[in-house]
GROMACS .gro file of C-alpha atoms in nm:
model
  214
    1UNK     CA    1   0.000   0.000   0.000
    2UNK     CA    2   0.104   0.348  -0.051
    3UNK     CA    3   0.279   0.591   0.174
    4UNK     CA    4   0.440   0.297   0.347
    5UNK     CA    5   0.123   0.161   0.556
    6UNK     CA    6   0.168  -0.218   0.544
    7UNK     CA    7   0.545  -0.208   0.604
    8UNK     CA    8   0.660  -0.350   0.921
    9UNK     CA    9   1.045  -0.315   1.077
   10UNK     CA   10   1.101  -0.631   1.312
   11UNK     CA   11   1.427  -0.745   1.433
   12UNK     CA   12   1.442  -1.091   1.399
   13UNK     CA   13   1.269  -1.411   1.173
   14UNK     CA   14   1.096  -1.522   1.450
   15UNK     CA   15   0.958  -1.204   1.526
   16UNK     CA   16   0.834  -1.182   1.138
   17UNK     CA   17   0.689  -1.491   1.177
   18UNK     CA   18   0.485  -1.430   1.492
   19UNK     CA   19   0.361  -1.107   1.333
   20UNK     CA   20   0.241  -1.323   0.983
   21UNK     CA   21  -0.122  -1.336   0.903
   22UNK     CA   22  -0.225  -1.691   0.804
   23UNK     CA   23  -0.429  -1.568   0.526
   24UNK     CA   24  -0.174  -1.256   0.365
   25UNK     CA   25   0.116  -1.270   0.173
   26UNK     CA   26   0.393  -1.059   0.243
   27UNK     CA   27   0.757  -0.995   0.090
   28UNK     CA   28   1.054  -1.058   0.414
   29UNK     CA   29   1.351  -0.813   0.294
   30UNK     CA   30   1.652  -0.822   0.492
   31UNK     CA   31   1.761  -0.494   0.608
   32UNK     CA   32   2.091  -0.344   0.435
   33UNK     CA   33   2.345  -0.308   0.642
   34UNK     CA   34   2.606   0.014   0.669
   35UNK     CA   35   2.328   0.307   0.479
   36UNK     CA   36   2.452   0.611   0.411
   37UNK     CA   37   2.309   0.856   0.660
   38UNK     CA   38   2.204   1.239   0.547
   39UNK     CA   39   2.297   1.526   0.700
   40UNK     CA   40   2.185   1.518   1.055
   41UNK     CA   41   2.198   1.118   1.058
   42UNK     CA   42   1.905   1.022   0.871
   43UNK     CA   43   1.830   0.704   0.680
   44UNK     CA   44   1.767   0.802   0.330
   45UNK     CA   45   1.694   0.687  -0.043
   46UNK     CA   46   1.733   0.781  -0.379
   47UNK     CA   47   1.405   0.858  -0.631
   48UNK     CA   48   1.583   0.772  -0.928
   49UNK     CA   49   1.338   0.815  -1.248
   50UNK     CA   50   1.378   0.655  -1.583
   51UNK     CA   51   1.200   0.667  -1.908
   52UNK     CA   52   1.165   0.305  -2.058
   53UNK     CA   53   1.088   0.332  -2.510
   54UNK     CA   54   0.957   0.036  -2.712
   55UNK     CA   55   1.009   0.142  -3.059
   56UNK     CA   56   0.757   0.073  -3.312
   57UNK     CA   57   0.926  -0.259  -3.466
   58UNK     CA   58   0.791  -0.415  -3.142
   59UNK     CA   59   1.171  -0.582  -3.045
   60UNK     CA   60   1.373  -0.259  -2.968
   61UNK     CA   61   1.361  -0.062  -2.641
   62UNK     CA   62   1.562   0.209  -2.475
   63UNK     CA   63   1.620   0.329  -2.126
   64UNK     CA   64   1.629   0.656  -2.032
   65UNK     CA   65   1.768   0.765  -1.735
   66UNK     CA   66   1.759   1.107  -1.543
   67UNK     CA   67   2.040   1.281  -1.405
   68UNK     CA   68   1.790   1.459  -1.157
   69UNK     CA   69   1.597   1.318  -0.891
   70UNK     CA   70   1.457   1.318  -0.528
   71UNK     CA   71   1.633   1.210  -0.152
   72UNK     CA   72   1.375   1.050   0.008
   73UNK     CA   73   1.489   1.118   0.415
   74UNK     CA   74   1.318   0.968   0.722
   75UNK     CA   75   1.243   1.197   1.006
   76UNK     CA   76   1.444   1.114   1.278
   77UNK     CA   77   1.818   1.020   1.328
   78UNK     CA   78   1.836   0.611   1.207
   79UNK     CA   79   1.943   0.397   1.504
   80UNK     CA   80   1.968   0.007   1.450
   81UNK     CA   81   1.774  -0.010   1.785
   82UNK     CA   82   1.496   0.223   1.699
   83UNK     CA   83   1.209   0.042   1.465
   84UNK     CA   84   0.968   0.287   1.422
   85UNK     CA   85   0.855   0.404   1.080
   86UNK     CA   86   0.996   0.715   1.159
   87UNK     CA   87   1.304   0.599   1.184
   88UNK     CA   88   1.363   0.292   0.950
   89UNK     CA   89   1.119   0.397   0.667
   90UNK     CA   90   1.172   0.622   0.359
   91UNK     CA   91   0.865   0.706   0.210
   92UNK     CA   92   0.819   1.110   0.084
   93UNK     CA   93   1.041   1.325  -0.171
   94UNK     CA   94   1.199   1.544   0.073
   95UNK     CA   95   1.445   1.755  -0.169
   96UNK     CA   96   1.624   1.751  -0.471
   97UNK     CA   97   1.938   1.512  -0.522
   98UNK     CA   98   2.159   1.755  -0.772
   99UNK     CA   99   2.334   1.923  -0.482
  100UNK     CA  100   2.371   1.572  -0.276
  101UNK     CA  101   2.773   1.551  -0.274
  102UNK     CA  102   2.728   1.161  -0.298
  103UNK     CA  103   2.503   1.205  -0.644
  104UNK     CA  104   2.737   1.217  -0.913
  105UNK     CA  105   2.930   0.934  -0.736
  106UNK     CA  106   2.659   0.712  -0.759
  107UNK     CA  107   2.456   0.822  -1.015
  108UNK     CA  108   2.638   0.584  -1.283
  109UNK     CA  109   2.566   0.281  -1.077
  110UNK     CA  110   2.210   0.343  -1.059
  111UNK     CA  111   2.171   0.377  -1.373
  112UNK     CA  112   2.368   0.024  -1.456
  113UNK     CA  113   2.165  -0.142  -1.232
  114UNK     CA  114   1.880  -0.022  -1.411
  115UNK     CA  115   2.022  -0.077  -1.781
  116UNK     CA  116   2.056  -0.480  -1.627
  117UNK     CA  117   1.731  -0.533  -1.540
  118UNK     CA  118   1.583  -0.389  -1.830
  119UNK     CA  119   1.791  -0.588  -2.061
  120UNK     CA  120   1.739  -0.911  -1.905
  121UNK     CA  121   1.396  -0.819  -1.911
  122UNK     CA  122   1.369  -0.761  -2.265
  123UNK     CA  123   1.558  -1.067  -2.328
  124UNK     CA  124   1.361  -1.284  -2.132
  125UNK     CA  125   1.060  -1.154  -2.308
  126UNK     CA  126   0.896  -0.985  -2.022
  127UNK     CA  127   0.857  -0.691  -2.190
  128UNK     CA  128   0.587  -0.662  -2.444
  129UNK     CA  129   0.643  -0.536  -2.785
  130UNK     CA  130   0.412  -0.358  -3.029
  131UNK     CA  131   0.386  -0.255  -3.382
  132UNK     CA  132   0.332   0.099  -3.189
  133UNK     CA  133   0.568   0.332  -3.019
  134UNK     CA  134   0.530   0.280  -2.622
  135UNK     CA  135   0.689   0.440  -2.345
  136UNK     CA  136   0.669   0.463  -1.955
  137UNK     CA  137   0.826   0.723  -1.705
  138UNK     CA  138   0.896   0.459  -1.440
  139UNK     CA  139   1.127   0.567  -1.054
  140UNK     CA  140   1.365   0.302  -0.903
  141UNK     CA  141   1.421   0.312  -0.560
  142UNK     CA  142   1.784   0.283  -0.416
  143UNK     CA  143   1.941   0.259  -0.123
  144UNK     CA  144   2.335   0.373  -0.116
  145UNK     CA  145   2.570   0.209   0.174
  146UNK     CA  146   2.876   0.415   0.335
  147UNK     CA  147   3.090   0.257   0.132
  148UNK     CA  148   2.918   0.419  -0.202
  149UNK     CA  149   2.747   0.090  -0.328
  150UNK     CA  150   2.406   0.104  -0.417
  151UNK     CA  151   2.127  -0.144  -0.365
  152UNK     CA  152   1.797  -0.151  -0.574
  153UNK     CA  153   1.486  -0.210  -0.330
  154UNK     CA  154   1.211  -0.178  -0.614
  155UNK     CA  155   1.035  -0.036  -0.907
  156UNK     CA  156   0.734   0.201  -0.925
  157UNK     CA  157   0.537   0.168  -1.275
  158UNK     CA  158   0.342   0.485  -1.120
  159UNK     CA  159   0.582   0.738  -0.973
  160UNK     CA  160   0.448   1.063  -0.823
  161UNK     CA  161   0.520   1.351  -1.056
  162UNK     CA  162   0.401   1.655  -0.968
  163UNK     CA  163   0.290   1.945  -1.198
  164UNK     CA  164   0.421   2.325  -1.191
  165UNK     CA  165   0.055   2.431  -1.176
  166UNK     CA  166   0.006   2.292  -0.848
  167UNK     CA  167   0.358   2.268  -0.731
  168UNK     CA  168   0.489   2.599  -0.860
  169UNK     CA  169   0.794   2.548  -0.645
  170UNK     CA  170   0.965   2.183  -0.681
  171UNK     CA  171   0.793   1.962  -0.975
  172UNK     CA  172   0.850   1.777  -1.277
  173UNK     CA  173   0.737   1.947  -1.565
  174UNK     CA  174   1.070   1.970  -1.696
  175UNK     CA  175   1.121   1.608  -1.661
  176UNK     CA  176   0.802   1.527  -1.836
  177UNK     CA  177   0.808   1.763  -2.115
  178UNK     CA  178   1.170   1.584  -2.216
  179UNK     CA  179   1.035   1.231  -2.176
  180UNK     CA  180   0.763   1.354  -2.464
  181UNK     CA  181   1.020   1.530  -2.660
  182UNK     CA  182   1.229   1.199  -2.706
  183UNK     CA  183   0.931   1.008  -2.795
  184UNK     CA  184   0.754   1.266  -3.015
  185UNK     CA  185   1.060   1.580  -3.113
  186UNK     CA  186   0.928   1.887  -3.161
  187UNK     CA  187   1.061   2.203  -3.268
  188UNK     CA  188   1.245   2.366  -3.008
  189UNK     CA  189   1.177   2.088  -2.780
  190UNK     CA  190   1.498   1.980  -2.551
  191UNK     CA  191   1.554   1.592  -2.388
  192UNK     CA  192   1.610   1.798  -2.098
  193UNK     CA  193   1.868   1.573  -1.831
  194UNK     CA  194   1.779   1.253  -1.975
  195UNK     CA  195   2.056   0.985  -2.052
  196UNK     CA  196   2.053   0.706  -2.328
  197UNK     CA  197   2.158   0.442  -2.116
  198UNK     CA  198   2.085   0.143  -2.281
  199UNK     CA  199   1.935  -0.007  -2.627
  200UNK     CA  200   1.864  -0.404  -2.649
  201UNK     CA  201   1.675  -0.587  -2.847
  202UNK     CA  202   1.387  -0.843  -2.685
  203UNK     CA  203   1.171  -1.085  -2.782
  204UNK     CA  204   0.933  -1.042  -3.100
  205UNK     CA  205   0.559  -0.977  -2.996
  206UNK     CA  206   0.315  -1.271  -3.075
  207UNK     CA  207   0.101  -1.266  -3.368
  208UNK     CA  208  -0.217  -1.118  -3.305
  209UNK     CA  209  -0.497  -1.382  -3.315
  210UNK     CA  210  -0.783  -1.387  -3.580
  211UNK     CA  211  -1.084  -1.316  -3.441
  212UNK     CA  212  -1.302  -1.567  -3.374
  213UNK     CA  213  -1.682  -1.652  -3.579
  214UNK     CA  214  -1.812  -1.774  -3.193
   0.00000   0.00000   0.00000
């Protein structure tokens, strides 16, 4: 569920297992050790976006990646001893990552991690061609560890994105507006900060299926 709400910090298997509804499934992930704490000693995670392109001979597809972002930061000071949500949980875009002294450090890995999954994805033929251009602005969340590695928790197929309108201040207009120019130029239209990471080829899309007389 969103904004966190069915996440649970425990210290222990045991402990998860005491907690476990018979009837609910749930996803154990082991905390990672050593995180890089933010400024005042908060837990913290990068909002990294990415803009995934099927091209229209349904096999191709390119990844996108955006050399701006979000720090996610948790409230209070992380202790391994504290397991509140407070402290152990990362949830809202709290500022912008381009003046984060770590970002250009580990903004390369992130976006290899990314270019993997998406290729063996596209090899694997889990992503679904079309005779069509299709695209998808798509985050990654990431955790980075003191000693600069970085650890991809999961995807979000809907990211928030918030626009100038309403947000006049911080949003991603910017962002969007270059997504749409790579997929559709225009005439004085700009990529904006997004990266060609990767191109691969996947799997060819089934034939569509006659229709049936029944």
């Amino acid at each position: 569920r969103n904004w966190g709400t069915s996440v649970h910090c425990l210290s222990s298997p045991d402990e998860c297992l005491q907690n476990a509804k018979d009837d609910a499934t749930y996803v154990v992930q082991k905390h990672i050790p050593d995180p890089l704490l933010y400024t005042n000693g908060e837990k913290c995670h990068i909002k990294f976006y990415n803009l995934l392109v099927g091209l229209d001979d349904g096999v191709t597809w390119r990844l996108y990646t955006y050399r701006d972002g979000y720090l996610s930061i948790s409230p209070k000071p992380w202790s391994p001893d504290d397991l509140s949500k407070e402290c152990q949980v990362t949830i809202i875009r709290t500022k912008r990552i381009n003046d984060w002294p770590y970002w250009e450090k580990v903004y390369g890995k992130c976006q290899a991690g990314v270019a993997t999954v998406i290729k063996r994805a596209a090899e694997q033929g889990k992503l679904e061609g079309r005779n069509k251009i299709q695209f998808e602005i798509i985050s990654a969340d990431y955790i980075v560890t003191t000693n600069e590695d970085v650890y991809l928790l999961e995807f979000n197929t809907g990211p928030v994105l918030k626009d100038a309108e309403d947000s006049p201040d911080v949003h991603d207009a910017g962002m969007v507006d270059g997504a749409l120019h790579i997929v559709e130029p225009w005439e004085g239209g700009s990529p904006e900060l997004w990266d060609l990471a990767l191109e691969c080829k996947g799997v060819p899309p089934k034939p569509e299926q006659p229709a049936s007389d029944f």
